[in-house]
Amino acid sequence: MQAFARLMERLVFTPSRNGKLRLIADYAAHTPDPDRGWALAALTDGLAFPTAKAGMIRGLAQERLGPELFALSYDFVGDLAETVSLMWPGDGAEGPAPALSEVVEQLQAAGRSEVPGLLARWLDGLDAGGRFALLKLITGGLRVGVSARLAKTALADWSGTPVAEIEEVWHGLRPPYADLFAWLEGRGPRPDIEAGAVFRPVMLAHPLEDDEIGSFDISAYAAEWKWDGIRVQLTARGSDRRIYSRTGDEVTQAFPEIAEAMAFDAVLDGELLVVRDGVVAPFNHLQQRLNRKRVTAKMLADHPAWVRLYDLLIDGGDDVRALPFDARRARLEAWFDRVRPANMDLSPLVAFSGWDGLADLRGGSREAAIEGLMLKRRDSAYVAGRPKGPWYKWKRGPLTLDTVLMYAQRGHGKRSSYYSDYTFGAWRHDLDGAALVPVGKAYFGFTDEELQQLDRWVRNHTTNRFGPVREVTPGLVLEVAFDSVHRSTRHKSGLAMRFPRIHRIRWDKPVAEADRVETLEAMIVE
Amino acid sequence: MPVAAPKPSSWIRVEPAGIFVEPGGFHVDPGRAVGWAVVTHGHGDHARPGHDAVLATPETLAIMRARYRGDAGRRQQPLAYGETVRIGEVDVRLMPAGHVLGSAQVVMDYRGSRVVVSGDYKRRPDPTCRPFEPVPCDVFVTEATFGLPVFRHPPAAGEVAKVLESLTLFPERAHVIGAYALGKAQRMIAELRAAGYAEPIFLHGGLVNLCDLYQRHGVDLGPLVPATGAAKADLQGAVVLAPPSAIADRWSRRLPDPVVAMASGWMRVRQRARQRGVELPLIISDHADWDELLATMADVDAPEVWVTHGREEALVIAAASQGRRARALNLVGREEDDAE
Ligand SMILES: [Zn+2]
Ligand SMILES: [Zn+2]
């Protein structure tokens, strides 16, 4: 447990990606099985302990430390695991520190009534850092700034195995990953993943940059629409049917009508959409389906899910990923004719002639559900990750709005000495006159030099401070670009932008000439 | 027949300016300029400028002169530790508080009744000042900066070891340590020296005067160099000390890829450390932690405890559970010292 605690502690305070990779790799190299496997599971969100609840920890702390002192401390610290870890008496000298594997295995086997006793014993045997790691582990959500991808990359760096190969087997593995580590250390075979409906890492596209337009032979590419939904992988083997997001998170539960339609043995790549009478609904209709834990009959009827298929990865026993795109497409069409699954269709290929024709297509694609074009090299295999060249996405031009800077917040890591996160607003006119309403937040889209200028401007125009946030006088216009805007109850303005970024800093423009909220509202696609 | 000693609350009261000792006609650590002030130590929330007369240790008076120049007090009366002086009808004695150089508890005796105002204090060893000496009393007036059971300061040596370890791990990066200008900065340097670190230590301009003052008072801090104007190459792998306000600001950008450290009792709470962009939190404090606060109340064994500033509520509860009467004084003008 102490090694895991030290890892947590250092990850919490290490801002750099490289630093984190080094720490995880070092931990994997020096920690035996099964501890390192459980740690890996914790880092990749693969552990859950339904019998250990936050309320139980709170009860234990109140009992040991007194309800008043606990309440005052919790109020000050604000995080349950941290509060209890800091105020629990002793420095671990009370008893032997438990091993990580002991904690995980005993907790998985324990009944609800046994957990408090186990927990108290472990807390007595650990110092504050160990207690923090223990409590974070069992309540889930380590929040140490490590994604599953980063953890796998660290394993790849450490073992010299390409991260794509680790991704390929990853979703067929279970903690504590003894077979994975044996393989990575050359002591065992590559884990077998053929038996179940296992997620296969997806292929992603590069954005087509302005200076690349016209720079290569476009006739080598097929084009199709880029649909504004959620990229999914449908994986069905026997009765095992699963819907994965592009990161491998399972979303099957939320879309039972799709799972029901997956009466086949295949792995498919497609876009999850809400479709009514053949018409694709805007993205936030799909969002409403995603946010539901339980799917009601009304939801199913009002927001019917649909998958528009892009690609075929595995057809029965045949892994076709190595085939060129054209050949996979032919198999996909043949497969679709044969199987005819409900609630699905094929994403059509779009005919075009040359770059000019393609640009016209893109410019004319104002349909709400279309984000732009996908370009796929006809001879390219389906490979995991985001290789440069075979696939491009060419989004249609972004929407823009002239906004006024309202608040700035300190950034993180290397940017922590800069005010680099900007909240901007648009004008709303009412009986009292004109007022700025915040409409979004952006923290990229500018150069390092522009960041320095913005930082200086913020410091010289501060009117108010709230912790890491500064309020500034309305005096700077930011031209913000975004992909779309939709209604949202979570924002004061009732609007939410997708992918807002700073497009240009309009040092020249008077704030009174910035846009109104109404202008943004007119851009909503219902 | 012996006359009963007067109740402490009958001769000491809290006024808008702070604690007023009526039979002596003086205030202790008043928050604004008064006629007669007894000052526990040089921190700004205890030592204010502009008093007509000030009584304090010689070191504290020197610190006040360094900070306030001509405004350090019209008449300055030094009083060495352990000596007694009578002011009005009250015998006043200053005893070491272990907080910073010159810091003192004010021991006051009036007709058989004794009140100790401890100012700020800690119980850990500190190479830069005399250790706290408990004085039994009827009322103990205590701070509560870290008056919550979440605050337990680990031994300073272990925290200093983190700096040395990080220096070997990142020999190409400057290590900038945020430390309060009076007390913490000098203690940090002294602890580094005690751990065997002999290299020159670079100083932000805001720390130079007080480090000089400590050295003139016999505290050996080893070789110190101004950071301003130092070559970037010299700052690689070097220790740089700066006031907390400078570490996350433009000033630190001139340093080569700095590891940002901060020496403060607040670093015990991760969220606080992260909010300040600290990569290497060092839990080193010049205030008593929770255990020290509780132990000190027991050591002086006062039946009554008054709590001046910090997180009074929890300490009042803890004092009550030790069987002492306790109350918060709610002094104005002692804002939370975020740097400590
Ligand atoms: Zn102080
Ligand atoms: Zn103080």
PDB file of C-alpha atoms in Angstrom, chain A residues 9-15 22 68-70 72-74 76-77 82-83 85-90 128-129 131-132 143-145 410 412 414 416-418 452 455-456 459-460 468, chain B residues 148-152 162 165 169-170 173 245 247-250 252-253 257 260 266-281 290 311 313-315 317-318 336:
ATOM      1  CA  GLU A   9       1.053  11.446  -3.845  1.00  0.00           C
ATOM      2  CA  ARG A  10       3.542  12.157  -6.601  1.00  0.00           C
ATOM      3  CA  LEU A  11       0.983  11.913  -9.392  1.00  0.00           C
ATOM      4  CA  VAL A  12      -1.210  14.431  -7.600  1.00  0.00           C
ATOM      5  CA  PHE A  13       1.531  17.034  -7.650  1.00  0.00           C
ATOM      6  CA  THR A  14       3.325  16.221 -10.908  1.00  0.00           C
ATOM      7  CA  PRO A  15       1.893  18.443 -13.612  1.00  0.00           C
ATOM      8  CA  ARG A  22       8.014   8.104 -15.639  1.00  0.00           C
ATOM      9  CA  GLU A  68     -18.198  18.107  15.810  1.00  0.00           C
ATOM     10  CA  LEU A  69     -14.486  18.001  15.070  1.00  0.00           C
ATOM     11  CA  PHE A  70     -15.164  15.862  12.020  1.00  0.00           C
ATOM     12  CA  LEU A  72     -15.489  21.322  11.183  1.00  0.00           C
ATOM     13  CA  SER A  73     -12.594  19.560   9.484  1.00  0.00           C
ATOM     14  CA  TYR A  74     -14.652  18.266   6.571  1.00  0.00           C
ATOM     15  CA  PHE A  76     -12.536  23.137   5.850  1.00  0.00           C
ATOM     16  CA  VAL A  77     -10.949  20.473   3.631  1.00  0.00           C
ATOM     17  CA  GLU A  82      -8.603  13.742   2.376  1.00  0.00           C
ATOM     18  CA  THR A  83     -10.335  14.897   5.558  1.00  0.00           C
ATOM     19  CA  SER A  85      -6.871  10.609   5.988  1.00  0.00           C
ATOM     20  CA  LEU A  86      -5.513  13.783   7.581  1.00  0.00           C
ATOM     21  CA  MET A  87      -7.397  13.672  10.870  1.00  0.00           C
ATOM     22  CA  TRP A  88      -7.313   9.949  11.594  1.00  0.00           C
ATOM     23  CA  PRO A  89      -4.989   9.607  14.622  1.00  0.00           C
ATOM     24  CA  GLY A  90      -1.608   7.943  14.440  1.00  0.00           C
ATOM     25  CA  ALA A 128      -1.748   9.969   6.242  1.00  0.00           C
ATOM     26  CA  GLY A 129      -0.551   9.327   2.679  1.00  0.00           C
ATOM     27  CA  ARG A 131      -4.871   6.478   4.341  1.00  0.00           C
ATOM     28  CA  PHE A 132      -5.537   8.923   1.512  1.00  0.00           C
ATOM     29  CA  ARG A 143      -8.436  12.212  -9.857  1.00  0.00           C
ATOM     30  CA  VAL A 144      -4.686  12.250 -10.101  1.00  0.00           C
ATOM     31  CA  GLY A 145      -4.696  13.496 -13.673  1.00  0.00           C
ATOM     32  CA  ARG A 410      -5.004  30.778 -13.744  1.00  0.00           C
ATOM     33  CA  HIS A 412      -2.534  24.512 -14.744  1.00  0.00           C
ATOM     34  CA  LYS A 414       3.243  25.123 -17.047  1.00  0.00           C
ATOM     35  CA  SER A 416      -0.054  28.146 -13.655  1.00  0.00           C
ATOM     36  CA  SER A 417       1.575  31.562 -13.570  1.00  0.00           C
ATOM     37  CA  TYR A 418      -0.629  32.795 -16.433  1.00  0.00           C
ATOM     38  CA  GLN A 452       1.600  36.710 -22.592  1.00  0.00           C
ATOM     39  CA  ASP A 455      -2.051  37.708 -19.272  1.00  0.00           C
ATOM     40  CA  ARG A 456      -0.677  41.236 -19.092  1.00  0.00           C
ATOM     41  CA  ARG A 459      -3.458  41.843 -14.741  1.00  0.00           C
ATOM     42  CA  ASN A 460      -3.772  45.468 -15.773  1.00  0.00           C
ATOM     43  CA  PRO A 468      -7.611  31.964  -8.826  1.00  0.00           C
TER      44      PRO A 468
ATOM     45  CA  LEU B 148      -8.194  21.585  13.300  1.00  0.00           C
ATOM     46  CA  PRO B 149      -7.309  17.917  13.764  1.00  0.00           C
ATOM     47  CA  VAL B 150      -6.376  17.690  10.057  1.00  0.00           C
ATOM     48  CA  PHE B 151      -3.245  19.715  10.773  1.00  0.00           C
ATOM     49  CA  ARG B 152      -0.376  17.565  11.964  1.00  0.00           C
ATOM     50  CA  LYS B 162      12.181  16.003  -0.136  1.00  0.00           C
ATOM     51  CA  GLU B 165      15.837  14.349  -3.260  1.00  0.00           C
ATOM     52  CA  LEU B 169      16.086  14.008  -9.531  1.00  0.00           C
ATOM     53  CA  PHE B 170      15.932  17.304 -11.440  1.00  0.00           C
ATOM     54  CA  ARG B 173      15.755  22.740 -12.741  1.00  0.00           C
ATOM     55  CA  SER B 245       3.352  35.823  -3.632  1.00  0.00           C
ATOM     56  CA  ILE B 247       6.441  31.907  -6.714  1.00  0.00           C
ATOM     57  CA  ALA B 248       3.407  31.652  -8.977  1.00  0.00           C
ATOM     58  CA  ASP B 249       3.923  35.009 -10.550  1.00  0.00           C
ATOM     59  CA  ARG B 250       5.904  36.640 -13.318  1.00  0.00           C
ATOM     60  CA  SER B 252       9.474  33.045 -11.213  1.00  0.00           C
ATOM     61  CA  ARG B 253       9.313  32.857 -15.010  1.00  0.00           C
ATOM     62  CA  ASP B 257      12.038  25.397 -15.618  1.00  0.00           C
ATOM     63  CA  VAL B 260       7.699  25.230  -7.473  1.00  0.00           C
ATOM     64  CA  TRP B 266      -1.292  24.742   4.767  1.00  0.00           C
ATOM     65  CA  MET B 267       0.498  22.381   2.399  1.00  0.00           C
ATOM     66  CA  ARG B 268      -0.897  19.553   4.470  1.00  0.00           C
ATOM     67  CA  VAL B 269      -4.141  19.990   2.534  1.00  0.00           C
ATOM     68  CA  ARG B 270      -3.579  18.857  -1.051  1.00  0.00           C
ATOM     69  CA  GLN B 271      -6.277  21.042  -2.510  1.00  0.00           C
ATOM     70  CA  ARG B 272      -4.574  24.144  -1.089  1.00  0.00           C
ATOM     71  CA  ALA B 273      -1.256  23.103  -2.535  1.00  0.00           C
ATOM     72  CA  ARG B 274      -2.747  22.423  -5.933  1.00  0.00           C
ATOM     73  CA  GLN B 275      -4.668  25.680  -6.022  1.00  0.00           C
ATOM     74  CA  ARG B 276      -1.393  27.509  -5.661  1.00  0.00           C
ATOM     75  CA  GLY B 277       0.237  25.531  -8.446  1.00  0.00           C
ATOM     76  CA  VAL B 278       2.720  23.943  -6.074  1.00  0.00           C
ATOM     77  CA  GLU B 279       4.568  20.901  -7.367  1.00  0.00           C
ATOM     78  CA  LEU B 280       6.554  20.195  -4.219  1.00  0.00           C
ATOM     79  CA  PRO B 281       4.554  20.960  -1.074  1.00  0.00           C
ATOM     80  CA  TRP B 290      -3.301  20.408  16.452  1.00  0.00           C
ATOM     81  CA  ARG B 311      -9.927  28.104  13.696  1.00  0.00           C
ATOM     82  CA  GLU B 313     -14.234  26.686  17.141  1.00  0.00           C
ATOM     83  CA  ALA B 314     -12.547  23.287  17.110  1.00  0.00           C
ATOM     84  CA  LEU B 315      -9.990  24.311  19.727  1.00  0.00           C
ATOM     85  CA  ILE B 317     -14.370  22.129  21.776  1.00  0.00           C
ATOM     86  CA  ALA B 318     -11.077  20.334  22.428  1.00  0.00           C
ATOM     87  CA  GLU B 336      -5.952  34.359   8.062  1.00  0.00           C
TER      88      GLU B 336
END
